[in-house]
Each structure stands twice: as C-alpha cells, then as structure tokens.
PDB file of C-alpha atoms in Angstrom:
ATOM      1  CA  UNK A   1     -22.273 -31.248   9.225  1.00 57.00           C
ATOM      2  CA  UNK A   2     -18.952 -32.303   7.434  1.00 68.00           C
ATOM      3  CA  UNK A   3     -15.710 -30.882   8.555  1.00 64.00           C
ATOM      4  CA  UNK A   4     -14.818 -29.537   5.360  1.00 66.00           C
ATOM      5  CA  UNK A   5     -18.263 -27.256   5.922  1.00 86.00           C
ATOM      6  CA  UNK A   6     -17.584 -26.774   9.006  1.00 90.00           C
ATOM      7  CA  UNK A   7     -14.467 -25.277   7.947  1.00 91.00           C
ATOM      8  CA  UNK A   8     -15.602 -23.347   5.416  1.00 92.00           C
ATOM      9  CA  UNK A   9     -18.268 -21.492   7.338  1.00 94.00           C
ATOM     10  CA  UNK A  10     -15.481 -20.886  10.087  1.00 94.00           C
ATOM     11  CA  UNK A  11     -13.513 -19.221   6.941  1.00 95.00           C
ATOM     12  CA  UNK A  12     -16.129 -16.975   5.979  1.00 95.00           C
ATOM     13  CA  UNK A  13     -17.047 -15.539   9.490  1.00 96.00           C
ATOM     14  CA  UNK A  14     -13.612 -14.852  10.237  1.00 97.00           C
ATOM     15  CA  UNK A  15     -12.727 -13.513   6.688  1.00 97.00           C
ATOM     16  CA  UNK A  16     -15.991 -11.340   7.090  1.00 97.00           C
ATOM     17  CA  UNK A  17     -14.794 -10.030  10.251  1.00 97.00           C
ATOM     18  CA  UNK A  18     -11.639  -8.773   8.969  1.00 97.00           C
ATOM     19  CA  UNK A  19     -13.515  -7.146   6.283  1.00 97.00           C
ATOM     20  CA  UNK A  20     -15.575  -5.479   8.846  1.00 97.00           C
ATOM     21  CA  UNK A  21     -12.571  -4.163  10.979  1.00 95.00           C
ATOM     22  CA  UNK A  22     -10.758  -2.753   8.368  1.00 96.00           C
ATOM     23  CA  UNK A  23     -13.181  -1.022   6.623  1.00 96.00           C
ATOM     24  CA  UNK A  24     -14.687   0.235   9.994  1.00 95.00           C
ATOM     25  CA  UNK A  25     -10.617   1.436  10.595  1.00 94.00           C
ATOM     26  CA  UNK A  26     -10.853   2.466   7.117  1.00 96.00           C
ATOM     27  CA  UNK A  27     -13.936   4.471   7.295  1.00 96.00           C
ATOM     28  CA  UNK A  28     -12.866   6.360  10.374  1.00 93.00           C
ATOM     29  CA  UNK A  29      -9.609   7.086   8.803  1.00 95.00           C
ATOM     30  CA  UNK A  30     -11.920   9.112   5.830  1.00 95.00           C
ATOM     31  CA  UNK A  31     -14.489  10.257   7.635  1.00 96.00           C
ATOM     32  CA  UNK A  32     -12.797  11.358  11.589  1.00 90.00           C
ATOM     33  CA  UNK A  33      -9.375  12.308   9.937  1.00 93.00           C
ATOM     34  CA  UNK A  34      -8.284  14.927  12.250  1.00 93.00           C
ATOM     35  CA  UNK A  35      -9.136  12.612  15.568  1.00 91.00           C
ATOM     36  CA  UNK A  36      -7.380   9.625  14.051  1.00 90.00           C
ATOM     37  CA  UNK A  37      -4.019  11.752  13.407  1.00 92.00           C
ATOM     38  CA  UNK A  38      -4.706  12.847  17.043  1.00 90.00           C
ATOM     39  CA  UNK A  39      -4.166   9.117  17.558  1.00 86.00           C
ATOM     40  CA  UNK A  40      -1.373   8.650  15.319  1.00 87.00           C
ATOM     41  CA  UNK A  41       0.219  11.628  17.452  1.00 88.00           C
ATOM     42  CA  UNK A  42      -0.191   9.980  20.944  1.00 83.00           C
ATOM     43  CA  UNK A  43       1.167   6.779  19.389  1.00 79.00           C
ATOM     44  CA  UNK A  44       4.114   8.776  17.984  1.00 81.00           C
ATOM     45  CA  UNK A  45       2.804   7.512  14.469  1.00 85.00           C
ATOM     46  CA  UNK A  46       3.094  10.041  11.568  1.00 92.00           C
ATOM     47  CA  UNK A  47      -0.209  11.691  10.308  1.00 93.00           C
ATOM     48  CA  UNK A  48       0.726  11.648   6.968  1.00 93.00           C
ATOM     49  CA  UNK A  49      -0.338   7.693   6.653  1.00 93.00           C
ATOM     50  CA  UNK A  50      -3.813   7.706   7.571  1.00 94.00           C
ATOM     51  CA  UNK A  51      -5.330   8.555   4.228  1.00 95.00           C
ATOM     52  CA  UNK A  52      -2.812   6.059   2.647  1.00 95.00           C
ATOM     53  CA  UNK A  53      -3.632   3.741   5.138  1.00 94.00           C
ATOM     54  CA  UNK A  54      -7.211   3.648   4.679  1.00 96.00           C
ATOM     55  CA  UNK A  55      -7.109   3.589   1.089  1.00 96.00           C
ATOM     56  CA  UNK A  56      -4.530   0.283   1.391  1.00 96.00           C
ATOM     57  CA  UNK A  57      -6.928  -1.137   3.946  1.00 96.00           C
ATOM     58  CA  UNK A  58      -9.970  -0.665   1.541  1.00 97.00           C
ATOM     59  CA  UNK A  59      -8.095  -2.326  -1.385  1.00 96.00           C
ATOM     60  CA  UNK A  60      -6.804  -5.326   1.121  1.00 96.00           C
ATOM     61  CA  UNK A  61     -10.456  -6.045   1.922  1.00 97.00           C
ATOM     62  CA  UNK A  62     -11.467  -5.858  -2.551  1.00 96.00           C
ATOM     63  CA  UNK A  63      -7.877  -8.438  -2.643  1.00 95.00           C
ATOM     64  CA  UNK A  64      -9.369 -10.675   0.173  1.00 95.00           C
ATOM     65  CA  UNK A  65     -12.427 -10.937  -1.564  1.00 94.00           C
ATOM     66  CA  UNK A  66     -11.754 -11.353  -4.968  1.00 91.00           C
ATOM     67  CA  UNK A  67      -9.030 -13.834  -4.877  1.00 85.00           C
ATOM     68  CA  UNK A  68      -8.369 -13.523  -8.556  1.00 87.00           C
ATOM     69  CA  UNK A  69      -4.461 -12.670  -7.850  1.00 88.00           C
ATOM     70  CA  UNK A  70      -2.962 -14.621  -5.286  1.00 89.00           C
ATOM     71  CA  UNK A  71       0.158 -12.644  -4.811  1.00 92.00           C
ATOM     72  CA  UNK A  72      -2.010  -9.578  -4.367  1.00 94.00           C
ATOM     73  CA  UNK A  73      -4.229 -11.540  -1.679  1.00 93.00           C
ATOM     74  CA  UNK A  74      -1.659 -12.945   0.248  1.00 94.00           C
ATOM     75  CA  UNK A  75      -0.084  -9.337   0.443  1.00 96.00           C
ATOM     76  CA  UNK A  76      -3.179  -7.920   1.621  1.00 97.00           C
ATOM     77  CA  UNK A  77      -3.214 -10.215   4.360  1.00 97.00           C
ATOM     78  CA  UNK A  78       0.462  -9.389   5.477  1.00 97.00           C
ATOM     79  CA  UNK A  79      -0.046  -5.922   5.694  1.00 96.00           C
ATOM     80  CA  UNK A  80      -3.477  -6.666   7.581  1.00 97.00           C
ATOM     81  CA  UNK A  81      -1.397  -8.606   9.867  1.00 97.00           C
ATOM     82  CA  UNK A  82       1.079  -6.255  10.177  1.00 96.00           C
ATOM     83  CA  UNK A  83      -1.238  -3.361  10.638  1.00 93.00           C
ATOM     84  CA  UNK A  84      -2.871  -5.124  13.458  1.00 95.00           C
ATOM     85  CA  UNK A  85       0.560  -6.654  14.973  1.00 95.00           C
ATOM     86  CA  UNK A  86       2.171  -2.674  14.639  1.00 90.00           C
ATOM     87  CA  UNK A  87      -1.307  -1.373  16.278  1.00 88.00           C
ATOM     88  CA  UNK A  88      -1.217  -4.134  19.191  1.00 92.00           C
ATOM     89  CA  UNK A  89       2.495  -3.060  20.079  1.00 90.00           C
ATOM     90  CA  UNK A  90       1.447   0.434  20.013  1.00 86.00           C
ATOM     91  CA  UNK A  91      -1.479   0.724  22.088  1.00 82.00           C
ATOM     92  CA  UNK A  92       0.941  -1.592  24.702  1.00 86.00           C
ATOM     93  CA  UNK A  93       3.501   0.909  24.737  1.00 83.00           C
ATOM     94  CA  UNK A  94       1.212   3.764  25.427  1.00 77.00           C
ATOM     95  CA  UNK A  95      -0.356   1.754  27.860  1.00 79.00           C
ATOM     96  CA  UNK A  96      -3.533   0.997  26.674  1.00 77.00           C
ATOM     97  CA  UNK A  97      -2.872  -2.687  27.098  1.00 77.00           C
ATOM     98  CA  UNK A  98      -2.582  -5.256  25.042  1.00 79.00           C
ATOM     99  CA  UNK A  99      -6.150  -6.953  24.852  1.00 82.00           C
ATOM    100  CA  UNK A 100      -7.669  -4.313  22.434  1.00 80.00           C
ATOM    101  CA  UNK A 101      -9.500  -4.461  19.002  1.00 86.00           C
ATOM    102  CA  UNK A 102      -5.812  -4.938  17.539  1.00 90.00           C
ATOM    103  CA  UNK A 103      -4.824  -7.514  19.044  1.00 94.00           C
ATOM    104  CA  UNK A 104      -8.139  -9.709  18.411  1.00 95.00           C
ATOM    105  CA  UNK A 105      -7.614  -8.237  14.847  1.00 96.00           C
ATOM    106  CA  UNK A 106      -4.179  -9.742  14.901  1.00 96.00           C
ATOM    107  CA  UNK A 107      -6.367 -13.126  15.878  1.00 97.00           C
ATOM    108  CA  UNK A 108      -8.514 -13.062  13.069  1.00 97.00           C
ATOM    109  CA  UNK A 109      -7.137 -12.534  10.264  1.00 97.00           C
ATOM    110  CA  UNK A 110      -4.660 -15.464  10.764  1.00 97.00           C
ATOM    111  CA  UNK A 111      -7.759 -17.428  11.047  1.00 96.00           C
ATOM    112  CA  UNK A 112      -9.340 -16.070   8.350  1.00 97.00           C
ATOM    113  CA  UNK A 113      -5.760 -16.743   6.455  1.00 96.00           C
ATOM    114  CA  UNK A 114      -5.095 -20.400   7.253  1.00 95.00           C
ATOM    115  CA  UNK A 115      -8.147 -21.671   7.196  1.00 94.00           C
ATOM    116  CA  UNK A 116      -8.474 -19.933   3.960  1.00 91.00           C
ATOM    117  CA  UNK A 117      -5.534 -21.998   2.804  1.00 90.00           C
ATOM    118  CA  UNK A 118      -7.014 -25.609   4.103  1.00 86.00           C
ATOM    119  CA  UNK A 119     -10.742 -24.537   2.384  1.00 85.00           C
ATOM    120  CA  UNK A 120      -9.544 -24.039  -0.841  1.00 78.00           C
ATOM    121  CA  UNK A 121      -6.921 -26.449  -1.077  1.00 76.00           C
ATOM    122  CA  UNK A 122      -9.621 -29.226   0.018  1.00 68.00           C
ATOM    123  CA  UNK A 123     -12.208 -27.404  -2.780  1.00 63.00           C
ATOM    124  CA  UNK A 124      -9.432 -27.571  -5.165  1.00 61.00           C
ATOM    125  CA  UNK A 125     -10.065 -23.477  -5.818  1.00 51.00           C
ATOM    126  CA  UNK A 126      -6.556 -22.289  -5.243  1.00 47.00           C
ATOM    127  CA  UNK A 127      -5.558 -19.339  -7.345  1.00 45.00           C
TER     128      UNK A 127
END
C-alpha cells in the first residue's frame, strides 16, 4: 500500500471519529438537555450554551465534510479543538483527570486536521 493511501485512509478514520464525537456530544446536548446543564453547572460552565453548542457542533461536522469553503472548515476545526482543549481543562480542574474522552478528542481532530492538509495537498484537492 502507498503512503499517500496509507495516509489517506488514516485521514478518514480520524476525520470520521471526530464526526462521531461531536455529534454523539451533540446529540446528548438535544436529547439529555437538563443532565448536560447539570454538567455545565459542576464545571461552572453556563447552561445557556448547550443548545448553541450542539447546534455549532452539528454544523462543524456538515463544514468538515463538505469542504466546499475552506475558511468555514478550518473554523470548524478550531472551535472543535477548542471545545475539546476547554473540556480537557475542565474535567482536570474538577478532578476528573485529564485522560478523558476530551482529551483523546483534543488528539483526533488534530490528526484528522493535518493529515487532512498533507492528503489533499498531495491529491491536489485543496479548496
């Protein structure tokens, strides 16, 4: 197997990993409201951004995968970054520890991102 395919199958299991954590995150968000602004709470978070939250995180994954804007795609994956970074520092200083979801989150998506960046740049598909 070439490197470049190598790469590019590296690319998409990462990339479909982040889509699968945020819309998990985002689903809960919708769907378990009141326990996630419990969360927010212990986190000293304020409620009101869950819904907002989930509906950026939905339209971050639609970004990721369209790829027809690139300013909009490399915004989604700052604020995934940033969501996961902001959630890793959290859980740490409530003392959940820092190994969670988050921080593997955190992880991926700069995989997902950089190798993103070498796979189409080498198949010429920037946009």
């Amino acid at each position: 197997m070439k490197q470049t395919s190598i790469k590019t199958l590296l690319y998409w299991i990462a990339t479909i990993l982040v889509c699968v954590i945020f819309l998990y995150s985002a689903q809960m968000y919708f769907f378990n409201t009141s326990m996630v602004e419990g969360f927010f709470k212990g986190l000293n978070y304020p409620t009101y951004l869950v819904i907002p939250l989930a509906i950026a995180k939905i339209l971050g994954v639609v970004m990721i995968l369209w790829r027809k804007n690139k300013w909009l795609t490399e915004w989604a994956y700052a604020g995934f970054f940033f969501d996961a970074l902001l959630a890793t520092v959290a859980h740490y200083n409530a003392g959940h520890g820092l190994f969670g979801m988050s921080f593997y989150a955190v992880i991926i998506v700069l995989i997902s991102y950089f190798l993103g960046l070498s796979v189409r740049q080498k198949n010429k598909l920037i946009v």
